Tab-separated table of C-alpha atoms and ligand atoms in Angstrom:
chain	number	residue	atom	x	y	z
R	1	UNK	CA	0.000	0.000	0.000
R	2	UNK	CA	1.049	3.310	-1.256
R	3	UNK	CA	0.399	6.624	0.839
R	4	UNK	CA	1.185	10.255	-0.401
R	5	UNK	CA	1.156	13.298	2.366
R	6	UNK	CA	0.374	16.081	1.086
R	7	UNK	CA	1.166	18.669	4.455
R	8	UNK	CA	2.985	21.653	4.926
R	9	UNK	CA	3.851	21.047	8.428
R	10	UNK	CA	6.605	19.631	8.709
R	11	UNK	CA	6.947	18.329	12.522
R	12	UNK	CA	3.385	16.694	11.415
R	13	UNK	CA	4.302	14.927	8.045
R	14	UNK	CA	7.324	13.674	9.509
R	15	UNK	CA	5.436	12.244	12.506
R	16	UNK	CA	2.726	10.923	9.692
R	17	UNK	CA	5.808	9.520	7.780
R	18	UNK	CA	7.144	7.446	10.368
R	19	UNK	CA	4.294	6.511	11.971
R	20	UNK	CA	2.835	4.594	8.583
R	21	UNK	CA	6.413	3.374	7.805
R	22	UNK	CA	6.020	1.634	10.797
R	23	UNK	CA	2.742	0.320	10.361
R	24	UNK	CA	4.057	-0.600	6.898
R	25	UNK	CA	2.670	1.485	4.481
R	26	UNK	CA	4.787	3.242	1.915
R	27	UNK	CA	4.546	6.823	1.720
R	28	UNK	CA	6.044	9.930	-0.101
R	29	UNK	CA	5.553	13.300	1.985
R	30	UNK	CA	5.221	16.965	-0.325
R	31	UNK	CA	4.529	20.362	1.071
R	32	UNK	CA	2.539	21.597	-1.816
R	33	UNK	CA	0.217	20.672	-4.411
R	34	UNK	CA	2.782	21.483	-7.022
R	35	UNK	CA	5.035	18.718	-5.750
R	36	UNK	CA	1.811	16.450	-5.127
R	37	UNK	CA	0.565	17.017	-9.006
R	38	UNK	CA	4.209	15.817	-9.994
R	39	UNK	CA	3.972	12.561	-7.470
R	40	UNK	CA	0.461	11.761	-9.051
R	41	UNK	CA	1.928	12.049	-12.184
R	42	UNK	CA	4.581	9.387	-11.469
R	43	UNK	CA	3.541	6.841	-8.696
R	44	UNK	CA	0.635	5.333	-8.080
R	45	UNK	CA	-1.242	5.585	-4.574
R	46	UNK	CA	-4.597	3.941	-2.731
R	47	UNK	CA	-4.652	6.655	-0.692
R	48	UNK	CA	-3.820	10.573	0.029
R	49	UNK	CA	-3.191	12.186	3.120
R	50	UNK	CA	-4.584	15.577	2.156
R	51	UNK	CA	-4.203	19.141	3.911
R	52	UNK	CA	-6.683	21.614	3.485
R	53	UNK	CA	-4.490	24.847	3.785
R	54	UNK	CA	-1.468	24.799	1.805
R	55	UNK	CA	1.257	27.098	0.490
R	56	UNK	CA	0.480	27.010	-3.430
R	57	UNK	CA	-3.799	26.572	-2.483
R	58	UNK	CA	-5.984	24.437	-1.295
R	59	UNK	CA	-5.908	20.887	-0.887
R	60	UNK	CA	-9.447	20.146	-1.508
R	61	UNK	CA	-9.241	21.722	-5.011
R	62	UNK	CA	-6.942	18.874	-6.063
R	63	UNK	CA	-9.412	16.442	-4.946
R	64	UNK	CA	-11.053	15.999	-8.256
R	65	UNK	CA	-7.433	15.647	-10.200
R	66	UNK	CA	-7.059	12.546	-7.883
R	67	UNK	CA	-10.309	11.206	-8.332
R	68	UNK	CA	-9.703	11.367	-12.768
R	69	UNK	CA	-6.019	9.822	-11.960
R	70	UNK	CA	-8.251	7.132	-10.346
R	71	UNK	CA	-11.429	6.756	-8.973
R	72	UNK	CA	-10.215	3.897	-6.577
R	73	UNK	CA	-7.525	6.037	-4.191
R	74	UNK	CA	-8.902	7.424	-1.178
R	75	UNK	CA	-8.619	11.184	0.140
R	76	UNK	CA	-8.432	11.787	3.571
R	77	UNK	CA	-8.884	15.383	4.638
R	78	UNK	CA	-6.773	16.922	7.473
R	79	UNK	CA	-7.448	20.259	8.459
R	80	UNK	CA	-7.690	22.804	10.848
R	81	UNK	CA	-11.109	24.077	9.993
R	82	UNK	CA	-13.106	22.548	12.536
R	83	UNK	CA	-16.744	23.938	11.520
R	84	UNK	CA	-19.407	21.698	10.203
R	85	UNK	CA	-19.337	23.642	6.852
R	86	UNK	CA	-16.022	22.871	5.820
R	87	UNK	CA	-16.383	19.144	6.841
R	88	UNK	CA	-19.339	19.209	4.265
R	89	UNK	CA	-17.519	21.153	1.530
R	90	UNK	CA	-14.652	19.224	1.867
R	91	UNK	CA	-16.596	15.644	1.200
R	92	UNK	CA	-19.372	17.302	-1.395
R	93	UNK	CA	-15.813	18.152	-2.837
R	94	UNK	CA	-15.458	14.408	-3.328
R	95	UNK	CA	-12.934	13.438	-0.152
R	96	UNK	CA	-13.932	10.228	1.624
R	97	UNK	CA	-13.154	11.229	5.297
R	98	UNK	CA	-12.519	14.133	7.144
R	99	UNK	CA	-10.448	14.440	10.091
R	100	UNK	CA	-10.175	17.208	12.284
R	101	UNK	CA	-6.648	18.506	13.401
R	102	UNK	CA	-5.249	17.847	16.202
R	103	UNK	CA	-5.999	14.020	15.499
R	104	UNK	CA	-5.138	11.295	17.531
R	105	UNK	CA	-2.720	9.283	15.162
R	106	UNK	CA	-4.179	5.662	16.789
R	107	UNK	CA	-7.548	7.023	15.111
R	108	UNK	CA	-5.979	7.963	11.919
R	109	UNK	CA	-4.285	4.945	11.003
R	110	UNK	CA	-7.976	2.936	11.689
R	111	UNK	CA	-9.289	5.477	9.540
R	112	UNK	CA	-6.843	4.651	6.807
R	113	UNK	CA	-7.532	0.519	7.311
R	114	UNK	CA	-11.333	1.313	7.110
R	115	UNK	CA	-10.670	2.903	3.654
R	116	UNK	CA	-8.201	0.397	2.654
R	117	UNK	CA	-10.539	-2.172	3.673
R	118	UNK	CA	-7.122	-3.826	4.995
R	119	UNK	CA	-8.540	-4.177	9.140
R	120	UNK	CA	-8.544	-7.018	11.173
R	121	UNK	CA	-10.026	-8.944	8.606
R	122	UNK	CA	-6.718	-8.744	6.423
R	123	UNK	CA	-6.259	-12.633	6.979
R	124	UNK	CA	-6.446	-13.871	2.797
R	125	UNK	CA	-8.105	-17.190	2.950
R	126	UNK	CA	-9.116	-19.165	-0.581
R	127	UNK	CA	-9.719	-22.705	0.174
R	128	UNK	CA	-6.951	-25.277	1.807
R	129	UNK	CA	-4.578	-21.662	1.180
R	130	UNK	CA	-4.427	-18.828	3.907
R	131	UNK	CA	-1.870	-16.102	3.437
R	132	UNK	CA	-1.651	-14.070	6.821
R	133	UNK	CA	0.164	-10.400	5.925
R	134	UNK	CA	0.445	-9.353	9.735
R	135	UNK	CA	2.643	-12.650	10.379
R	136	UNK	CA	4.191	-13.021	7.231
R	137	UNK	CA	2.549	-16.646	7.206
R	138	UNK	CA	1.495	-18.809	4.397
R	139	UNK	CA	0.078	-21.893	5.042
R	140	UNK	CA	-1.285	-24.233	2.822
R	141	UNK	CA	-3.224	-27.465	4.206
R	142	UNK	CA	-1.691	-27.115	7.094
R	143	UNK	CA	1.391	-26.255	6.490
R	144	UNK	CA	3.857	-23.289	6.367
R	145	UNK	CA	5.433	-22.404	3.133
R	146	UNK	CA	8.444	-21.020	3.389
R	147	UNK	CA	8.147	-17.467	1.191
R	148	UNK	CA	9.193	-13.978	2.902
R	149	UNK	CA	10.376	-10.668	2.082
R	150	UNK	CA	9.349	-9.082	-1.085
R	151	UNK	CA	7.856	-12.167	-2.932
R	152	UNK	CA	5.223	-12.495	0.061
R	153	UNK	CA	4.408	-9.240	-0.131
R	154	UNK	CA	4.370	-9.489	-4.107
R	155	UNK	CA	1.731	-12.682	-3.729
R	156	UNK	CA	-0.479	-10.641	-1.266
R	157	UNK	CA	-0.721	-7.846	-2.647
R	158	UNK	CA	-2.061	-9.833	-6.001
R	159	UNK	CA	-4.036	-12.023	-3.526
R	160	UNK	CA	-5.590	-8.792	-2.310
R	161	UNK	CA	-6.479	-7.326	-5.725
R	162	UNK	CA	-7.518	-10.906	-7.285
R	163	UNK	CA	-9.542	-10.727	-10.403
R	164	UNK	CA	-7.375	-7.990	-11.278
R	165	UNK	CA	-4.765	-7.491	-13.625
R	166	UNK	CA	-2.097	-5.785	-11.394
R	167	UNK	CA	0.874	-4.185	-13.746
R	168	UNK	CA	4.577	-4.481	-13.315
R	169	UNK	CA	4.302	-0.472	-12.455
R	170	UNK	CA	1.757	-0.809	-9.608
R	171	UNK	CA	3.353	-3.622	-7.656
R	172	UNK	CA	6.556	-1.611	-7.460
R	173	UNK	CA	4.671	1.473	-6.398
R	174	UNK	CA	3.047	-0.621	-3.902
R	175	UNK	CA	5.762	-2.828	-2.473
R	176	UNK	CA	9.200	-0.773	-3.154
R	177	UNK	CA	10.340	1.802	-1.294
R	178	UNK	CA	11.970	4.102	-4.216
R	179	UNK	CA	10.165	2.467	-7.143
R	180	UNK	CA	12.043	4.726	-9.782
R	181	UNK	CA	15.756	3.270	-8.433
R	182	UNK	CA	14.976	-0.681	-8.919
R	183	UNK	CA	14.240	-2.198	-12.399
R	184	UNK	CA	11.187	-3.777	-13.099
R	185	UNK	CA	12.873	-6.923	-13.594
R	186	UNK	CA	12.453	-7.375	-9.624
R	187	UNK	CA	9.429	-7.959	-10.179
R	188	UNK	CA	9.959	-10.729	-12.372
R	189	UNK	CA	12.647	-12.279	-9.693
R	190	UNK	CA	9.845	-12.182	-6.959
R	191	UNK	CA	6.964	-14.124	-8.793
R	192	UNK	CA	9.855	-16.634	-10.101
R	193	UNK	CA	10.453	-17.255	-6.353
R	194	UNK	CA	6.597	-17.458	-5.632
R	195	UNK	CA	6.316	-20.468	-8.270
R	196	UNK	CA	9.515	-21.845	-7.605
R	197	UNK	CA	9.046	-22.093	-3.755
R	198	UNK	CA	5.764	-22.584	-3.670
R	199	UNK	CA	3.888	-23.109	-6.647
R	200	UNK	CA	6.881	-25.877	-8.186
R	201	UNK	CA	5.971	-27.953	-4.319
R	202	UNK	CA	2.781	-27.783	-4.246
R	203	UNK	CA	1.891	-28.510	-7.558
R	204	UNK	CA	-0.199	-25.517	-7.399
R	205	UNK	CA	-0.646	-22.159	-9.912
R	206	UNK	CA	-1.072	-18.991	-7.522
R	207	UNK	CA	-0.423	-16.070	-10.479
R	208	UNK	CA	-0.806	-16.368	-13.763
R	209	UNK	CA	0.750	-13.367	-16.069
R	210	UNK	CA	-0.865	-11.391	-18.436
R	211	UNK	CA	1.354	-10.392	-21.650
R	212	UNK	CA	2.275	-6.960	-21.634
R	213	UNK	CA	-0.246	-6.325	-18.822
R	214	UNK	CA	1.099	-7.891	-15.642
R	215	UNK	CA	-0.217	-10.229	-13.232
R	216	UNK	CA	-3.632	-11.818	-12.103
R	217	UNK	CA	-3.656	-13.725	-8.883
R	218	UNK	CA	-5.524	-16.962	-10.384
R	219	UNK	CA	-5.243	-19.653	-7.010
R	220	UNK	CA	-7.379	-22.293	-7.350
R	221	UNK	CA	-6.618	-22.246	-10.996
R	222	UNK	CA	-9.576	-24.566	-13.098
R	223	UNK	CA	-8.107	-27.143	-14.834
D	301	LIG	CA1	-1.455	23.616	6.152
């Protein structure tokens, strides 16, 4: 999961920063919508951290540039304003929460799972296969399959978006830290360790890859 921080405080976005590095979300922090416009141009996100007052504007004016990037990332408002009216303008203005500042940051980051949809109920189970992202656990009829690190995080973040065609692009947006300083070939190293250390054992097909497009999480694969 991808996060971008748009706030011009900088004791906050720092303390935003760490705070969802820890809970492991990636994250790039910008001061200004200027600096936002050129992240949105070049990473993709599932959801924005979004100030209301900024230096260049206001936040809730880029809203609808998010929104036509894509429909599915989430704006979170953060402001100041603490009147009813803004809290309406600011959602009529197409944001899908609104959070009053000061915020407790516990709350926040439930906020952020709620609109994720990634809570408590993040355990991935299809069948005799249950991938567990908070443990780093795969088991598959009853046992543990050894498969960490980035190809785990690869498979569940496919697992996550199955039915979809997830590109080569996305998954290193998602997963990587600095997407633009490792090749896309990384990807291709991750999902060969998927089938060879799980799929080759097991007899199994977990992702299936779609020519020029990317990859589709396909487990149980019809015959
Ligand atoms: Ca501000």
């Amino acid at each position: 999961m991808r996060i971008l921080i748009i706030e011009d405080e900088v004791s906050l976005s720092k303390m935003l920063s760490d705070g969802l590095k820890d809970s492991d979300y990636q994250n790039d922090v910008v001061q200004n919508l200027a600096d936002a416009r050129y992240f949105l141009g070049i990473r993709n996100y599932d959801l924005i951290l979004l100030d209301w007052m900024l230096p260049d504007g206001n936040g809730i004016d880029l809203i609808n540039e998010i929104k036509q990037i894509s429909r599915k990332t989430a704006v979170i408002v953060l402001s100041a304003r603490d009147d009813k009216e803004s809290e309406i303008e600011a959602l009529r203005a197409g944001a899908d929460d609104y959070i009053k500042k000061p915020f407790d940051f516990e709350i926040l980051v439930v906020r952020i799972e709620a609109k994720l949809r990634f809570g408590d109920s993040n355990i991935i189970e299809i069948e005799n296969l249950i991938i567990n992202p908070e443990e780093e656990k795969i088991i598959y009829n009853n046992e543990e399959i050894e498969l960490k690190g980035k190809p785990f995080e690869v498979l569940t973040h496919l697992a996550i978006h199955k039915d979809q065609i997830v590109s080569k692009e996305q998954l290193l947006d998602a997963i990587w830290e600095e997407p633009e300083l490792v090749t896309p070939n990384v990807i291709e190293v991750a999902i060969n360790q998927i089938r060879q250390k799980m799929d080759k054992p097991l007899n199994i097909t977990t992702i299936e890859t779609v020519r020029r497009r990317g990859y589709r999480f396909c487990f149980p694969k019809k015959a």
